[in-house]
Coordinates of C-alpha atoms in Angstrom, one line a residue:
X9 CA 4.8 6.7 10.2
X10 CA 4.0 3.4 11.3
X11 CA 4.8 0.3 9.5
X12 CA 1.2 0.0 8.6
X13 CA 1.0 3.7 7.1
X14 CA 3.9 3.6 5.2
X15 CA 3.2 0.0 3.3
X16 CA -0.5 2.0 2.8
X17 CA 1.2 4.7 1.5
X18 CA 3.6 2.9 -1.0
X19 CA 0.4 0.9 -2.6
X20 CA -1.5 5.0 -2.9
X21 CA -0.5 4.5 -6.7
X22 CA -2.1 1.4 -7.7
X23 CA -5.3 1.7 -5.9
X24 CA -5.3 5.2 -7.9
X25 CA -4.9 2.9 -11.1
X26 CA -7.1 0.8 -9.5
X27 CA -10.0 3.7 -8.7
X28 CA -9.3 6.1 -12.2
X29 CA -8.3 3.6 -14.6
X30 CA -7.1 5.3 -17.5
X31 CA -8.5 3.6 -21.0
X32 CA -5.6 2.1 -23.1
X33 CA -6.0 5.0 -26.0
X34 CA -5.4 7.4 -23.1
X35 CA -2.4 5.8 -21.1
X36 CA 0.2 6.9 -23.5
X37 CA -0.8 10.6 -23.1
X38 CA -0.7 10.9 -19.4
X39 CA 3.0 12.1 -18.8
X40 CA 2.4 14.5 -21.2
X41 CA -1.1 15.6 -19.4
X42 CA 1.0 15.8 -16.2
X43 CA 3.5 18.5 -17.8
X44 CA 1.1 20.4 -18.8
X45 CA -0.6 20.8 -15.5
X46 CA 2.4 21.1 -13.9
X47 CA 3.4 24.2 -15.9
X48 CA -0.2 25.7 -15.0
X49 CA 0.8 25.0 -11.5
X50 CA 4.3 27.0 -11.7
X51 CA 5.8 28.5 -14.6
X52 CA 2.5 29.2 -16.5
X53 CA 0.5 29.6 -13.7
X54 CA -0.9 32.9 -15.0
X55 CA -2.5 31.3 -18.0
X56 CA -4.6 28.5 -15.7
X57 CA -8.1 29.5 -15.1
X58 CA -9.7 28.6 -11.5
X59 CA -12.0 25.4 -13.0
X60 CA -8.4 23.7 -14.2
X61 CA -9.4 20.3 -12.3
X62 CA -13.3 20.5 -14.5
X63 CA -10.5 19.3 -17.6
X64 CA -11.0 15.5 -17.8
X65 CA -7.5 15.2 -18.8
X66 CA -6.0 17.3 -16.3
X67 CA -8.1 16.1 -13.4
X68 CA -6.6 12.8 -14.5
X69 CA -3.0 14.1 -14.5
X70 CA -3.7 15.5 -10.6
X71 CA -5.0 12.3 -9.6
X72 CA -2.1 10.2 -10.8
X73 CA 0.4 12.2 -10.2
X74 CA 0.2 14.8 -7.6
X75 CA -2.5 13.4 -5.5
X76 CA 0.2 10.8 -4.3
X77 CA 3.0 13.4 -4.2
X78 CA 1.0 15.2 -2.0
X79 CA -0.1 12.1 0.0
X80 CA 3.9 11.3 0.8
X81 CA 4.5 14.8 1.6
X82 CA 1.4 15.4 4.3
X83 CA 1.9 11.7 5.4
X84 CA 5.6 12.6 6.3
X85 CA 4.6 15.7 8.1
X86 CA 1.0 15.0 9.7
X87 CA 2.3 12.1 12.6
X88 CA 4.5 14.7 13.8
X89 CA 2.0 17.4 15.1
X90 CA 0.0 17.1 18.3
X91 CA -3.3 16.7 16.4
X92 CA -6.0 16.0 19.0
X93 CA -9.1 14.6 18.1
X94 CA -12.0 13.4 20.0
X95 CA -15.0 11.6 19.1
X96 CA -17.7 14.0 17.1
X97 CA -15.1 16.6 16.7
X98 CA -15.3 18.9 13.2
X99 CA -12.9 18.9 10.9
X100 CA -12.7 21.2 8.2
X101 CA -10.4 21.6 5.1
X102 CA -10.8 24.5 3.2
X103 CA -9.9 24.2 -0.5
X104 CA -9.8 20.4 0.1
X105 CA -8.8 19.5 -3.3
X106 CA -9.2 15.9 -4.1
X107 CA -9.9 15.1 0.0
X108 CA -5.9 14.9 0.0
X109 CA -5.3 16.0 3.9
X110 CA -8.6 13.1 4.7
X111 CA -6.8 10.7 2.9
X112 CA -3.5 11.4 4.6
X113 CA -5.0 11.9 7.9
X114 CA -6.3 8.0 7.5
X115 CA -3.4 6.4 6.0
X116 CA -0.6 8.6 8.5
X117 CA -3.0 8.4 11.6
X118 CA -4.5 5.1 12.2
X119 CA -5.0 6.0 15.7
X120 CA -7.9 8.4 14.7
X121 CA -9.7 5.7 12.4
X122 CA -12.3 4.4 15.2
X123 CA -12.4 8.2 16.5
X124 CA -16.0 10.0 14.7
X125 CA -15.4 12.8 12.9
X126 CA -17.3 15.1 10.5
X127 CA -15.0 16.4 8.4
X128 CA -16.2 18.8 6.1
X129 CA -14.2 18.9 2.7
X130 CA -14.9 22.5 0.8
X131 CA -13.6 23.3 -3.0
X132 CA -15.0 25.0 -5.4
X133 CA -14.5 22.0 -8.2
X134 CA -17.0 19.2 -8.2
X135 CA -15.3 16.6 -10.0
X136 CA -12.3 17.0 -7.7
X137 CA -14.7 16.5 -4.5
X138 CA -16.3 13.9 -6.2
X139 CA -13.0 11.9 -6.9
X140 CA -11.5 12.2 -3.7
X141 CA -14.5 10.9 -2.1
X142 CA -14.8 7.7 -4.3
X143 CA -11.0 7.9 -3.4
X144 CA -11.2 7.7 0.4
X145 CA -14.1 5.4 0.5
X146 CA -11.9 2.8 -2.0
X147 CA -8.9 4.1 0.6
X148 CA -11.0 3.0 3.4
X149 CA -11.9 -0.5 2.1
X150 CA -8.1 -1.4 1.0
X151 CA -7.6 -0.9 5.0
X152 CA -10.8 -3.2 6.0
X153 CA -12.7 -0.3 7.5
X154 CA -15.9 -0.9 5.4
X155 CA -17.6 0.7 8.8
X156 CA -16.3 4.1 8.5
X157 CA -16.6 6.0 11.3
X158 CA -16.0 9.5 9.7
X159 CA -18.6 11.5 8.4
X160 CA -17.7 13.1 5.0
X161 CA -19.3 16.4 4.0
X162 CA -18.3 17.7 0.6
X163 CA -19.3 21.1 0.2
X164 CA -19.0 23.3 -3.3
X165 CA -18.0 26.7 -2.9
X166 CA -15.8 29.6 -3.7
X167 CA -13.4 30.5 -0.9
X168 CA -12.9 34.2 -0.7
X169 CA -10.3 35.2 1.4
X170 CA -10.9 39.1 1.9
X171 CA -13.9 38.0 3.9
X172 CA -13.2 36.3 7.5
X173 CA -16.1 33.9 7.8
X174 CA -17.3 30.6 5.1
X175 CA -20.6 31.2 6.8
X176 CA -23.1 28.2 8.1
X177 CA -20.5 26.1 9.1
X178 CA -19.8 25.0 12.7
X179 CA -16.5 26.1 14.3
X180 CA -14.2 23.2 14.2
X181 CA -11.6 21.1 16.3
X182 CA -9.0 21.4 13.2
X183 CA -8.9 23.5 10.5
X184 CA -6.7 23.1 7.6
X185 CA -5.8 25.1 3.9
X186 CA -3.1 22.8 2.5
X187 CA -1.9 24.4 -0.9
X188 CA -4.8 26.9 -1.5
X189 CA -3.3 30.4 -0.6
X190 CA -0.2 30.4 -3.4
X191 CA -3.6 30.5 -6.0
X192 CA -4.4 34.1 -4.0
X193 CA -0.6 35.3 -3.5
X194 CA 1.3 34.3 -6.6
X195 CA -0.7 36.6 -8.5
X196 CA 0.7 39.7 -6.8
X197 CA 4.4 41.1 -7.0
X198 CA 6.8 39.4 -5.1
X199 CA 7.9 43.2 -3.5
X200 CA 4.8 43.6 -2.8
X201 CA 4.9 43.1 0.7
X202 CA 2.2 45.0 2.3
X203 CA -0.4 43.1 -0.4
X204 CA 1.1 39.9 1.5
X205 CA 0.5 41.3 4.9
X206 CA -2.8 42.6 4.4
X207 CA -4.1 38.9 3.1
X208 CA -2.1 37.2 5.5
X209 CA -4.2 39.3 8.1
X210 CA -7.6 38.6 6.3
X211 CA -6.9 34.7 6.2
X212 CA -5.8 34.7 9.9
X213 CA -9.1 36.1 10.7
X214 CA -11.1 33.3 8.3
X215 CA -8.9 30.9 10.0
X216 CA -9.7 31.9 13.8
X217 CA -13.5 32.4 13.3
X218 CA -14.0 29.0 12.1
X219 CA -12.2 27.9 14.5
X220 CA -12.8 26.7 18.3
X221 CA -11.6 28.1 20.8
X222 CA -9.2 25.5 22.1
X223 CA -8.6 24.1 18.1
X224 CA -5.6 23.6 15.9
X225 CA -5.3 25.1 12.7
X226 CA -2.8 23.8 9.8
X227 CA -1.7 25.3 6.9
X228 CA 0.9 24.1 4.2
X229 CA 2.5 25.8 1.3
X230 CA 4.7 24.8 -1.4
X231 CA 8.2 25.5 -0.3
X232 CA 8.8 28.6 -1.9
X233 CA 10.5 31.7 -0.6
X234 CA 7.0 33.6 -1.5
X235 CA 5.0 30.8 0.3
X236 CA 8.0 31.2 3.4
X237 CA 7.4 34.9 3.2
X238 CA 3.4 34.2 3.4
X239 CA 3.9 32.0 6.1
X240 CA 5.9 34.0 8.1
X241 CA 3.0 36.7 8.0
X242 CA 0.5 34.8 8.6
X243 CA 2.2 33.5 11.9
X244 CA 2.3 37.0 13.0
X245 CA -1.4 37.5 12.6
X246 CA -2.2 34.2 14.3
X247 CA 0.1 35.2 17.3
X248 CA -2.3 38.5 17.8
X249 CA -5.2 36.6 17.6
X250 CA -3.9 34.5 20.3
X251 CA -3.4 31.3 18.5
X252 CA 0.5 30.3 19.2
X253 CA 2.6 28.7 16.6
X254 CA 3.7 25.4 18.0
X255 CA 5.4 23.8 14.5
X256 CA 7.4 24.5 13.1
X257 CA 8.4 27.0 15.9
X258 CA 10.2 26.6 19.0
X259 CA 9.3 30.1 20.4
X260 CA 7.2 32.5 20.4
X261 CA 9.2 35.4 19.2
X262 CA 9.4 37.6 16.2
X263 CA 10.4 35.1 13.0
X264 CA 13.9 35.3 12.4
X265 CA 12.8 35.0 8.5
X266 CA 10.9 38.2 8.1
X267 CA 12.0 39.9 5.9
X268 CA 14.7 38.2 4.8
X269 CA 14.7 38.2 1.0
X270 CA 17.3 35.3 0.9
X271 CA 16.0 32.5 3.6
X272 CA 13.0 31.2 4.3
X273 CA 11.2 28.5 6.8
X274 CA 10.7 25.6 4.4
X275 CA 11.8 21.6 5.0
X276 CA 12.8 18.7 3.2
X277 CA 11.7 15.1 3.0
X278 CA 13.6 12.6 0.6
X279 CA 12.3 10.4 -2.0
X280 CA 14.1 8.0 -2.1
X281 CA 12.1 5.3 -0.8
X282 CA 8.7 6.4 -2.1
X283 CA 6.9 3.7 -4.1
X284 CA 8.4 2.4 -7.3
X285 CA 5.2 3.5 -10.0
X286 CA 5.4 7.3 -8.7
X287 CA 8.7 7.7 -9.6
X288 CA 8.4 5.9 -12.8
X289 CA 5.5 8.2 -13.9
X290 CA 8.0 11.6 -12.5
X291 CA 10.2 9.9 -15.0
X292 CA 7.9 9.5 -17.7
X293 CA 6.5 13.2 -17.2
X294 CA 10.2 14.3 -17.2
X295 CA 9.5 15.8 -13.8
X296 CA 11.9 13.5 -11.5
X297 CA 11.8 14.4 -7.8
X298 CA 14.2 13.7 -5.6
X299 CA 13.2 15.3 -2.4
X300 CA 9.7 17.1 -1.1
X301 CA 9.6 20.7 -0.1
X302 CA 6.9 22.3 2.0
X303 CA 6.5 25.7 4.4
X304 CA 3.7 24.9 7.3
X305 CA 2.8 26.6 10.1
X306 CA 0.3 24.8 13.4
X307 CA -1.3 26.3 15.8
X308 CA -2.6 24.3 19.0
X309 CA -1.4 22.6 22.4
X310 CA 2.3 22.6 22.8
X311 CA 4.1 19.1 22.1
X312 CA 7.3 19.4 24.9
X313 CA 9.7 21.1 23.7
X314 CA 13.3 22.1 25.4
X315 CA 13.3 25.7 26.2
X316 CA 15.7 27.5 23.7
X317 CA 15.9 24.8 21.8
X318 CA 17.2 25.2 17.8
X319 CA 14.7 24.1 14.7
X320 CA 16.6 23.0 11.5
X321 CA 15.1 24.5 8.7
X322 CA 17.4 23.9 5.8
X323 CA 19.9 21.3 4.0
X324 CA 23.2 20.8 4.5
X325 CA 25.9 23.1 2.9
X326 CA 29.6 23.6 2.7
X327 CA 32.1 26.3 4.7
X328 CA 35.0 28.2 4.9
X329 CA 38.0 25.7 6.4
X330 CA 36.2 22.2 5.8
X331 CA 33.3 23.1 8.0
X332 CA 29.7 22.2 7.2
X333 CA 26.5 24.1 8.1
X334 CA 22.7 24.3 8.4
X335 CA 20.6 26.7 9.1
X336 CA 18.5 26.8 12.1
X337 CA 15.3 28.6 13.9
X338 CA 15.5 29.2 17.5
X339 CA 14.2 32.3 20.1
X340 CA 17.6 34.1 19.8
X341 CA 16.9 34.3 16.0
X342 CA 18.6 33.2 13.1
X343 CA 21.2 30.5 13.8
X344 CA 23.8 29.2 11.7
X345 CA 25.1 25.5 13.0
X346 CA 28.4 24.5 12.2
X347 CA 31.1 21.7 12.7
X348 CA 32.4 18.4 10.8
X349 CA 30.5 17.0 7.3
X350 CA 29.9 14.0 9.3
X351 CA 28.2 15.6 12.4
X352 CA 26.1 18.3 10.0
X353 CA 24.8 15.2 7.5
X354 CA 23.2 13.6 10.7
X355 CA 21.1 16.2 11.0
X356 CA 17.6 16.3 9.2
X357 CA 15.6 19.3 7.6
X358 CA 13.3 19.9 10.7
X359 CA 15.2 18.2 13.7
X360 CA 15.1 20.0 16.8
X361 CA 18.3 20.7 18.7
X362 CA 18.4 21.2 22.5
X363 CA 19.8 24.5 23.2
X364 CA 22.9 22.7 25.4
X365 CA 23.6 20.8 22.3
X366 CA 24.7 23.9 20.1
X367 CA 27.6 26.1 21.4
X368 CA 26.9 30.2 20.0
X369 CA 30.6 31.6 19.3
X370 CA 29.3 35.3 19.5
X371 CA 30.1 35.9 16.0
X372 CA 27.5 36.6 13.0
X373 CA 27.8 34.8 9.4
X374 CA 28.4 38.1 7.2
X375 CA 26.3 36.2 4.6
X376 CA 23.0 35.8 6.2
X377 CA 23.2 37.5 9.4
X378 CA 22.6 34.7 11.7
X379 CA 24.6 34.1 15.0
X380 CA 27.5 31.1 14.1
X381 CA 26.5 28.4 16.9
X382 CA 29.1 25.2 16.6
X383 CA 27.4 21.7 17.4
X384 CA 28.4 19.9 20.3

């Protein structure tokens, strides 16, 4: 991110404060409103019912809290695809939410502020589509845009993903589901991998009809190993439809992942440096965070990338004989990179390694399977 985005993103909390202020009776009962969504979200999640954000309380508890997680965590990811926009282009984010990915897109992409866009924000919960909106417009002012160029379409409706088209809306430039499909997949048995498949296919079809021809599509996932597992599937499906993965892959092979019960794609952002009231609230709520976790897949124009070249998807761990290792995605498959503490902890969840920079020894880790490659 630039400069710009990130002191935007740091002051996300306060101009939440600012936007949904939370009467003084109220304020005391917030982290305690934010645990209790948070185990709808996860451990409970079979007890929430589908109009969870029409709860005044808990529609409070999103916004506060995990509206701004979920700001940092796109934010980190979204300057790093090749998201190409040009003026008039449709956008359109399917189980939008709060208008989280609009939001991000302004605060992590300045570039495409002057650019007009429709984007079209679809939910099926009109107090969150409502909020986000008053949200982004608030967002747009704290940035001095009170001329904003995007055209914002909120549009209430159930998404069902065993059909393959939203109907009456225009194929778009981008198309995005950020944290939508673990609602349809938790719900089935994690062996129950044909279920998986068969809605991974369904979705892949939704995606590529509203899509245009020569447009990206983006979807993000807690980073789970059932949302890794999903995401791998779904990759497959976009591959036969002709829509190449080109992030977080570096190929266009089979996934290393599939079907691996133990590893999945997934990366990790810290949070170190995030702004000072979010992590005070994660402490309130007794939910501290100390890093972000997501599984994404995008589809669209190919960023240049070395041929063979190694993905790191995973965080440092320790070896056999003082070694260090991470584990890493390339077109020869699984690939576990070795060598020194010191030369493993400069690597990053989700750095890319040219394939003349990693050394394969010809053996295979016994644990996971994956060739042993030793960093240059």
């Amino acid at each position: 991110m630039t400069s710009e985005s990130k002191q935007l993103l740091d002051s996300v909390s306060e101009l939440i404060n600012k936007t949904f202020p939370v009467p003084a009776r109220f304020r005391s009962k917030l982290p305690s409103d934010i645990a209790e969504l948070s185990k709808l979200l996860t451990s409970e999640r079979g007890e929430r019912s589908l109009s969870y954000l029409t709860r005044p309380n808990l529609l409070s508890a999103y916004l506060h809290y995990f509206l701004p997680w979920n700001l940092y965590r796109l934010c980190f990811l979204l300057p790093s695809l090749n998201i190409l926009l040009k003026p008039d282009d449709i956008v359109t984010d399917i189980g939008c939410g709060p208008l989280t990915l609009t939001s991000a897109l302004w605060i992590s992409r300045p570039d495409l502020r002057n650019i007009p866009l429709t984007i079209n924000c679809i939910d099926r919960s009109s107090p969150a589509l409502e909020a986000g909106k008053k949200f982004f417009l608030n967002l747009c002012e704290s940035t001095g845009d009170q001329k904003n160029l995007w055209k914002i379409n909120i549009i209430k409706k159930e998404i069902d993903f065993r059909k393959v088209s939203l109907k009456n809306e225009k194929p778009a430039a981008l198309v995005c589901v950020i944290n939508v499909f673990n609602e349809v997949y938790e719900k089935y048995s994690h062996n129950n991998t044909e279920k998986l498949k068969f809605t991974a296919a369904n979705a892949a079809q939704l995606l590529y009809n509203e899509a245009l021809p020569d447009a990206s599509i983006l979807i993000v996932e807690p980073g789970v190993p059932q949302s890794g597992k999903f995401i791998s599937f779904i990759r497959s499906s976009l591959l036969k439809l002709g829509r190449e993965s080109v992030s977080p892959c570096t190929h266009k092979e089979k996934c290393p992942l599939a079907g691996n019960e133990k590893r999945w794609c997934h990366f990790v952002f810290d949070t170190s440096k995030t702004s000072k009231e979010i992590l005070r609230l994660s402490a309130a709520a007794k939910l501290p965070k100390d890093r972000l976790v997501l599984s994404f897949i995008f589809t669209g124009k190919t960023i240049n990338v070395t041929s063979g070249a190694t993905r790191i998807i995973s965080d440092i761990f320790p070896l056999p004989g003082g070694l260090f290792g991470r584990y890493g995605c390339s077109a020869r498959g699984l690939i576990l990179v070795t060598g020194g503490k010191n030369r493993i902890d400069k690597l990053s969840s989700f750095d890319i390694i040219p394939e003349n920079h990693i050394s394969i020894s010809g053996d295979i880790d016994v644990k996971s399977r994956a060739l042993i490659g030793i960093l240059k």
